[in-house]
Tab-separated table of C-alpha atoms and ligand atoms in Angstrom:
chain	number	residue	atom	x	y	z
G	1	MET	CA	8.388	-17.675	-6.022
G	2	GLU	CA	11.346	-15.640	-5.061
G	3	THR	CA	11.047	-12.158	-6.195
G	4	MET	CA	14.004	-10.308	-7.620
G	5	ILE	CA	15.084	-6.260	-7.119
G	6	SER	CA	18.505	-4.239	-6.843
G	7	SER	CA	19.982	-1.259	-7.171
G	8	ALA	CA	23.340	-1.173	-8.617
G	9	THR	CA	24.634	-2.824	-5.452
G	10	LYS	CA	22.171	-3.971	-2.916
G	11	GLN	CA	19.545	-7.042	-3.858
G	12	VAL	CA	16.157	-8.327	-2.898
G	13	LEU	CA	15.263	-10.919	-1.760
G	14	ILE	CA	10.985	-10.844	-1.524
G	15	GLY	CA	9.654	-14.537	-0.638
G	16	ASP	CA	8.009	-17.070	2.095
G	17	GLY	CA	11.494	-18.370	1.720
G	18	HIS	CA	12.780	-13.940	3.243
G	19	PRO	CA	12.023	-11.857	6.404
G	20	THR	CA	9.463	-9.824	5.897
G	21	VAL	CA	9.954	-6.793	1.990
G	22	LEU	CA	9.454	-3.912	4.407
G	23	ILE	CA	8.544	-0.689	1.295
G	24	GLY	CA	9.154	2.692	2.744
G	25	GLU	CA	6.264	4.632	2.042
G	26	ARG	CA	7.285	8.126	2.712
G	27	ILE	CA	8.525	10.360	-0.619
G	28	ASN	CA	4.942	10.468	-1.338
G	29	PRO	CA	3.044	13.966	-1.394
G	30	ALA	CA	-0.117	12.815	0.194
G	31	GLY	CA	-1.475	14.059	2.772
G	32	LYS	CA	2.000	16.002	2.986
G	33	LYS	CA	2.139	19.745	2.827
G	34	LYS	CA	5.542	20.949	2.360
G	35	MET	CA	6.989	18.188	0.575
G	36	SER	CA	4.109	19.091	-2.346
G	37	GLU	CA	5.432	21.774	-1.852
G	38	ALA	CA	9.075	21.258	-2.424
G	39	LEU	CA	7.907	19.526	-5.163
G	40	ARG	CA	6.320	21.654	-7.125
G	41	ALA	CA	9.528	24.381	-6.499
G	42	GLY	CA	11.460	21.202	-7.928
G	43	ASN	CA	12.999	21.094	-4.385
G	44	LEU	CA	13.851	17.575	-3.939
G	45	GLU	CA	15.985	17.760	-0.278
G	46	ILE	CA	12.976	16.975	1.529
G	47	VAL	CA	13.016	13.594	-0.295
G	48	CYS	CA	16.874	13.195	-0.429
G	49	GLN	CA	16.698	13.729	3.708
G	50	GLU	CA	13.260	11.609	3.996
G	51	ALA	CA	15.184	8.027	1.787
G	52	LEU	CA	18.114	8.829	4.194
G	53	ALA	CA	15.535	8.687	7.698
G	54	GLN	CA	14.049	5.694	6.310
G	55	ALA	CA	16.583	3.340	4.993
G	56	GLN	CA	18.516	4.652	8.362
G	57	VAL	CA	15.784	2.711	9.972
G	58	GLY	CA	15.691	-0.473	7.703
G	59	ALA	CA	13.738	-0.147	5.218
G	60	ASP	CA	14.974	-2.711	2.551
G	61	ILE	CA	12.776	-1.126	-0.450
G	62	ILE	CA	12.074	3.385	-0.530
G	63	ASP	CA	9.069	3.920	-2.918
G	64	VAL	CA	9.128	7.436	-5.299
G	65	CYS	CA	6.078	8.474	-5.601
G	66	VAL	CA	5.710	12.503	-6.700
G	67	SER	CA	2.764	12.933	-7.424
G	68	THR	CA	0.290	15.574	-6.815
G	69	PHE	CA	-1.033	18.319	-8.005
G	70	GLY	CA	0.624	21.014	-9.653
G	71	VAL	CA	4.056	18.938	-10.788
G	72	ASP	CA	4.388	16.865	-13.569
G	73	GLU	CA	5.687	14.076	-12.768
G	74	VAL	CA	7.503	12.830	-16.877
G	75	THR	CA	9.919	15.821	-15.359
G	76	LEU	CA	10.828	15.415	-11.980
G	77	LEU	CA	9.399	10.973	-11.228
G	78	PRO	CA	13.496	9.907	-13.190
G	79	GLN	CA	14.437	13.664	-10.860
G	80	ALA	CA	13.856	12.341	-7.981
G	81	VAL	CA	15.109	8.147	-8.633
G	82	GLN	CA	18.456	9.511	-10.044
G	83	ALA	CA	18.984	11.895	-6.899
G	84	VAL	CA	17.246	9.130	-4.203
G	85	MET	CA	20.154	6.899	-5.894
G	86	GLU	CA	22.364	8.978	-4.711
G	87	THR	CA	21.554	9.491	-1.208
G	88	VAL	CA	20.880	5.789	-0.272
G	89	ASP	CA	22.172	2.594	-1.926
G	90	VAL	CA	18.562	0.168	-1.644
G	91	PRO	CA	16.971	-0.410	-4.865
G	92	LEU	CA	13.862	1.904	-5.168
G	93	CYS	CA	10.039	1.519	-5.810
G	94	ILE	CA	9.204	3.219	-8.440
G	95	ASP	CA	5.613	4.722	-7.941
G	96	SER	CA	3.373	6.991	-10.603
G	97	ALA	CA	-0.204	6.108	-12.438
G	98	LYS	CA	1.061	7.522	-15.061
G	99	PRO	CA	3.252	5.443	-17.943
G	100	GLU	CA	5.094	7.944	-19.526
G	101	ALA	CA	6.541	9.064	-15.860
G	102	LEU	CA	7.674	5.202	-15.327
G	103	GLU	CA	9.156	5.060	-18.069
G	104	ALA	CA	10.830	8.176	-17.413
G	105	ALA	CA	11.875	6.671	-14.748
G	106	LEU	CA	12.990	3.788	-15.612
G	107	ARG	CA	14.895	4.477	-18.201
G	108	VAL	CA	17.524	6.232	-15.487
G	109	TYR	CA	17.383	3.809	-12.850
G	110	ASN	CA	19.796	1.891	-12.452
G	111	GLY	CA	19.452	-1.775	-11.153
G	112	ARG	CA	16.267	-3.575	-11.197
G	113	PRO	CA	13.067	-1.535	-9.718
G	114	LEU	CA	9.287	-2.270	-8.533
G	115	ILE	CA	6.926	-0.652	-10.391
G	116	ASN	CA	3.909	0.789	-8.431
G	117	SER	CA	1.922	0.093	-10.546
G	118	VAL	CA	-0.184	-1.942	-12.525
G	119	THR	CA	-3.730	-2.276	-12.307
G	120	GLY	CA	-6.546	-5.221	-14.023
G	121	GLU	CA	-8.023	-2.148	-15.318
G	122	GLU	CA	-7.250	-2.492	-20.577
G	123	ASN	CA	-5.609	0.623	-20.244
G	124	SER	CA	-3.513	0.085	-17.307
G	125	LEU	CA	-2.126	-3.845	-18.725
G	126	ALA	CA	-1.887	-2.272	-22.122
G	127	ARG	CA	0.383	0.334	-20.988
G	128	VAL	CA	2.375	-0.444	-18.379
G	129	LEU	CA	3.587	-4.867	-18.726
G	130	PRO	CA	5.060	-3.419	-22.133
G	131	LEU	CA	7.257	-1.749	-20.128
G	132	VAL	CA	8.564	-4.073	-17.358
G	133	LYS	CA	8.908	-6.441	-19.718
G	134	LYS	CA	10.954	-3.552	-22.088
G	135	TYR	CA	12.726	-2.751	-18.507
G	136	GLN	CA	12.622	-5.782	-17.539
G	137	ALA	CA	11.896	-5.469	-14.151
G	138	ALA	CA	9.418	-6.468	-10.994
G	139	VAL	CA	5.411	-4.998	-10.778
G	140	ILE	CA	3.026	-4.821	-8.502
G	141	GLY	CA	-0.778	-5.797	-9.689
G	142	LEU	CA	-3.754	-3.442	-7.471
G	143	VAL	CA	-7.036	-5.894	-7.610
G	144	GLN	CA	-8.902	-3.234	-9.491
G	145	ASP	CA	-10.325	-3.270	-12.441
G	146	ASP	CA	-12.485	-1.633	-14.909
G	147	GLU	CA	-15.618	-1.303	-11.778
G	148	GLY	CA	-13.470	-1.360	-9.532
G	149	ILE	CA	-12.100	-2.275	-6.887
G	150	PRO	CA	-14.749	-5.046	-6.024
G	151	LYS	CA	-16.203	-6.016	-2.286
G	152	LYS	CA	-16.234	-9.690	-2.562
G	153	TRP	CA	-12.239	-11.197	-2.209
G	154	GLU	CA	-13.682	-13.231	-4.994
G	155	ARG	CA	-13.008	-11.001	-7.242
G	156	ARG	CA	-10.448	-9.624	-5.859
G	157	VAL	CA	-9.118	-12.687	-6.763
G	158	ALA	CA	-10.372	-13.350	-10.397
G	159	ILE	CA	-9.064	-10.157	-11.369
G	160	ALA	CA	-5.423	-10.962	-9.742
G	161	HIS	CA	-5.686	-14.138	-11.850
G	162	LYS	CA	-6.300	-12.208	-15.873
G	163	ILE	CA	-3.049	-9.389	-13.892
G	164	VAL	CA	-0.729	-12.629	-13.861
G	165	GLU	CA	-1.824	-14.222	-17.702
G	166	ARG	CA	-1.806	-10.590	-19.029
G	167	ALA	CA	1.740	-10.844	-17.268
G	168	GLU	CA	3.473	-14.158	-18.497
G	169	ALA	CA	0.980	-13.486	-22.257
G	170	VAL	CA	3.862	-10.776	-22.925
G	171	GLY	CA	6.901	-12.394	-20.814
G	172	ILE	CA	6.567	-11.561	-17.988
G	173	PRO	CA	7.477	-15.074	-15.214
G	174	LYS	CA	4.679	-14.616	-13.000
G	175	GLU	CA	7.185	-14.469	-10.238
G	176	ASP	CA	7.882	-10.549	-10.560
G	177	VAL	CA	4.314	-9.471	-10.580
G	178	ILE	CA	3.638	-9.172	-6.406
G	179	ILE	CA	0.154	-8.830	-6.655
G	180	ASP	CA	-1.829	-5.960	-4.184
G	181	CYS	CA	-4.968	-7.173	-2.168
G	182	LEU	CA	-5.247	-3.788	-1.241
G	183	THR	CA	-5.812	-2.334	2.700
G	184	PHE	CA	-9.079	0.639	2.989
G	185	ALA	CA	-10.513	1.712	6.389
G	186	VAL	CA	-11.992	-0.352	8.922
G	187	GLY	CA	-13.007	3.267	10.105
G	188	ALA	CA	-16.059	2.503	7.206
G	189	ASP	CA	-16.915	-0.905	6.765
G	190	THR	CA	-15.186	-2.760	10.052
G	191	ARG	CA	-15.590	-5.954	7.369
G	192	SER	CA	-12.546	-4.526	4.925
G	193	GLY	CA	-10.244	-6.121	7.489
G	194	ARG	CA	-11.158	-9.914	6.525
G	195	ILE	CA	-11.630	-8.983	3.336
G	196	THR	CA	-7.960	-8.042	2.478
G	197	ILE	CA	-7.078	-11.387	4.176
G	198	GLU	CA	-8.822	-13.247	3.113
G	199	THR	CA	-8.163	-12.304	-0.818
G	200	VAL	CA	-3.913	-12.541	0.713
G	201	HIS	CA	-4.918	-15.884	1.750
G	202	ARG	CA	-7.013	-17.109	-0.872
G	203	VAL	CA	-3.832	-15.427	-3.753
G	204	LYS	CA	-1.821	-17.717	-2.441
G	205	VAL	CA	-3.625	-21.023	-2.108
G	206	GLU	CA	-4.036	-20.382	-6.300
G	207	LEU	CA	-1.400	-18.569	-6.991
G	208	GLY	CA	1.094	-19.531	-5.179
G	209	ILE	CA	2.534	-16.091	-6.207
G	210	ASN	CA	4.239	-12.930	-3.323
G	211	VAL	CA	2.369	-10.697	-2.403
G	212	ILE	CA	2.087	-7.040	-0.985
G	213	LEU	CA	0.356	-4.370	1.004
G	214	GLY	CA	0.514	-0.802	2.586
G	215	THR	CA	-1.441	-1.471	5.323
G	216	SER	CA	-2.137	2.700	6.900
G	217	ASN	CA	-5.277	3.723	5.155
G	218	ILE	CA	-6.425	0.920	7.522
G	219	SER	CA	-6.953	2.847	10.371
G	220	PHE	CA	-7.650	6.254	9.012
G	221	GLY	CA	-9.865	8.196	10.690
G	222	LEU	CA	-10.316	6.126	13.472
G	223	PRO	CA	-7.397	6.938	17.188
G	224	ASP	CA	-4.053	5.576	17.872
G	225	ARG	CA	-3.874	4.710	14.391
G	226	ASN	CA	0.064	2.540	14.778
G	227	VAL	CA	-1.746	0.159	17.291
G	228	ILE	CA	-4.550	-0.577	14.119
G	229	ASN	CA	-1.848	-0.688	12.536
G	230	ASN	CA	1.026	-3.137	13.737
G	231	ALA	CA	-2.184	-4.736	14.640
G	232	PHE	CA	-2.917	-6.146	10.441
G	233	VAL	CA	1.219	-6.062	10.077
G	234	ALA	CA	1.220	-8.192	12.529
G	235	ILE	CA	-1.946	-10.461	10.974
G	236	ALA	CA	-1.392	-10.093	7.340
G	237	ILE	CA	2.215	-11.495	7.969
G	238	ALA	CA	0.811	-14.773	9.650
G	239	ALA	CA	-2.156	-14.515	6.025
G	240	GLY	CA	1.863	-14.815	3.951
G	241	VAL	CA	2.280	-10.948	3.071
G	242	ASN	CA	5.444	-11.286	1.871
G	243	CYS	CA	6.604	-7.254	1.116
G	244	LEU	CA	4.472	-4.274	3.219
G	245	ILE	CA	4.610	-0.510	2.210
G	246	VAL	CA	4.050	1.023	5.376
G	247	ASP	CA	6.288	3.225	7.355
G	248	ALA	CA	9.401	1.245	8.255
G	249	ALA	CA	9.854	3.454	11.234
G	250	LYS	CA	6.459	2.875	13.117
G	251	VAL	CA	6.048	-0.812	12.563
G	252	ARG	CA	9.115	-1.963	11.912
G	253	PRO	CA	10.089	-3.637	15.380
G	254	THR	CA	6.353	-5.558	15.256
G	255	VAL	CA	7.293	-7.313	11.768
G	256	LEU	CA	10.660	-7.826	13.571
G	257	ALA	CA	8.700	-9.720	16.465
G	258	THR	CA	6.716	-11.155	14.041
G	259	ASP	CA	9.210	-12.837	11.283
G	260	LEU	CA	11.148	-14.456	14.822
G	261	LEU	CA	7.205	-15.681	15.297
G	262	LEU	CA	7.025	-17.651	12.990
G	263	ALA	CA	10.483	-18.689	12.250
G	264	ARG	CA	11.840	-15.995	8.892
G	265	ASP	CA	14.245	-15.564	11.839
G	266	GLU	CA	17.158	-17.701	11.924
G	267	HIS	CA	17.819	-17.671	15.043
G	268	ALA	CA	16.145	-14.519	16.074
G	269	ARG	CA	19.734	-13.323	14.311
G	270	ARG	CA	17.655	-9.904	13.341
G	271	TYR	CA	15.720	-9.477	16.004
G	272	VAL	CA	18.188	-9.121	18.440
G	273	GLU	CA	19.906	-7.736	16.190
G	274	ALA	CA	17.331	-4.411	15.244
G	275	TYR	CA	17.737	-4.245	19.687
G	276	ARG	CA	21.002	-3.901	19.929
G	277	GLY	CA	21.148	-1.185	17.752
G	278	ARG	CA	18.585	0.418	19.871
G	279	GLN	CA	19.901	-0.402	22.663
G	280	LYS	CA	23.177	2.077	21.732
G	281	HIS	CA	20.659	4.779	21.558
I	301	THG	N1	-0.674	0.392	-2.019
I	301	THG	C1	0.340	0.482	-3.663
I	301	THG	N2	0.974	1.750	-2.844
I	301	THG	C2	1.120	2.477	-2.384
I	301	THG	C3	-0.318	1.842	-1.155
I	301	THG	C4	-1.107	0.944	-1.083
I	301	THG	N3	1.089	3.462	-2.448
I	301	THG	C5	0.418	4.937	-1.836
I	301	THG	C6	-0.002	3.604	-0.269
I	301	THG	N4	-1.215	3.093	0.341
I	301	THG	C7	0.787	3.741	0.884
I	301	THG	N5	1.166	5.259	0.665
I	301	THG	C8	2.030	6.280	1.448
I	301	THG	C9	2.083	7.384	2.039
I	301	THG	C10	2.065	8.797	3.586
I	301	THG	C11	0.941	7.592	3.181
I	301	THG	C12	-0.439	6.637	3.613
I	301	THG	C13	0.920	5.895	2.547
I	301	THG	C14	0.295	8.590	5.533
I	301	THG	N6	0.271	10.359	5.065
I	301	THG	C15	0.414	10.954	5.690
I	301	THG	C16	-1.556	10.667	5.582
I	301	THG	O1	-2.236	11.555	4.862
I	301	THG	O2	-2.131	11.370	6.943
I	301	THG	C17	1.051	12.040	6.046
I	301	THG	C18	1.472	12.444	7.230
I	301	THG	C19	3.244	12.221	7.844
I	301	THG	O3	3.632	11.601	7.921
I	301	THG	O4	3.690	13.463	7.499
I	301	THG	O5	-0.401	8.461	5.890
I	301	THG	O6	-1.307	0.904	-0.324
I	301	THG	N7	0.907	-0.833	-4.094
């Protein structure tokens, strides 16, 4: 089970036989006042700086999200995707809840992108899956539906099945669907980490497809967030997560160590290479 994502010049393979793939999350105006203001002004300089910084610290793919109050995503998302493509050579993850914005960005993208995202909601399935098919992309499927985000892992797994069935019905193979099991703050519900991890485990057993998590939410509202995020990343990888949406600079050392410990780093090559890189500075 292998998902291939590409830029014009680089290919990234996602799957159990490969090291954990890091998607840099920093091009996202959520909680970032300066980036939001720049985006409202149509200024993409910060976006390009963040793209370069993330590629330099080892992000394998870069997520591009420009969704914030006062921004027309249909106009700005393709511009941001174009600007990031001119700045870095890694593949991109095109992130919007608006199908029109996704399509505008897909039209300019050079390569095979990851689309973030489709959900189990009827409206989302009906509008996003045809775009995935038309542009031969891969897609992240969020385990939420018209009734919201289930608390129980059984319901989340059922939504994962539904997304895969509906994708296959329009001719998208299941290796091109990556299921996001969704992460919520343990500060609000101490069982939420367990529910997410159980969902990962069940999706891997029942569907055998690739799984992704954005892990930063796990620590929301608690002190020393980085410790919690890194611990959760290690647990998630051990449970079978193939791909993470994260701040690559903050979690890459833990990801490399975890991949090494789980035999996903032949001859410790990646770990040692990253260590050498750090020593130089
Ligand atoms: N799954 C999928 N997509 C996702 C998520 C996911 N996209 C959005 C999010 N989760 C991942 N991206 C972010 C982006 C920013 C932050 C967290 C996750 C974040 N921002 C700081 C804040 O809000 O405090 C801003 C501070 C800063 O660094 O400047 O934490 O789960 N498929």
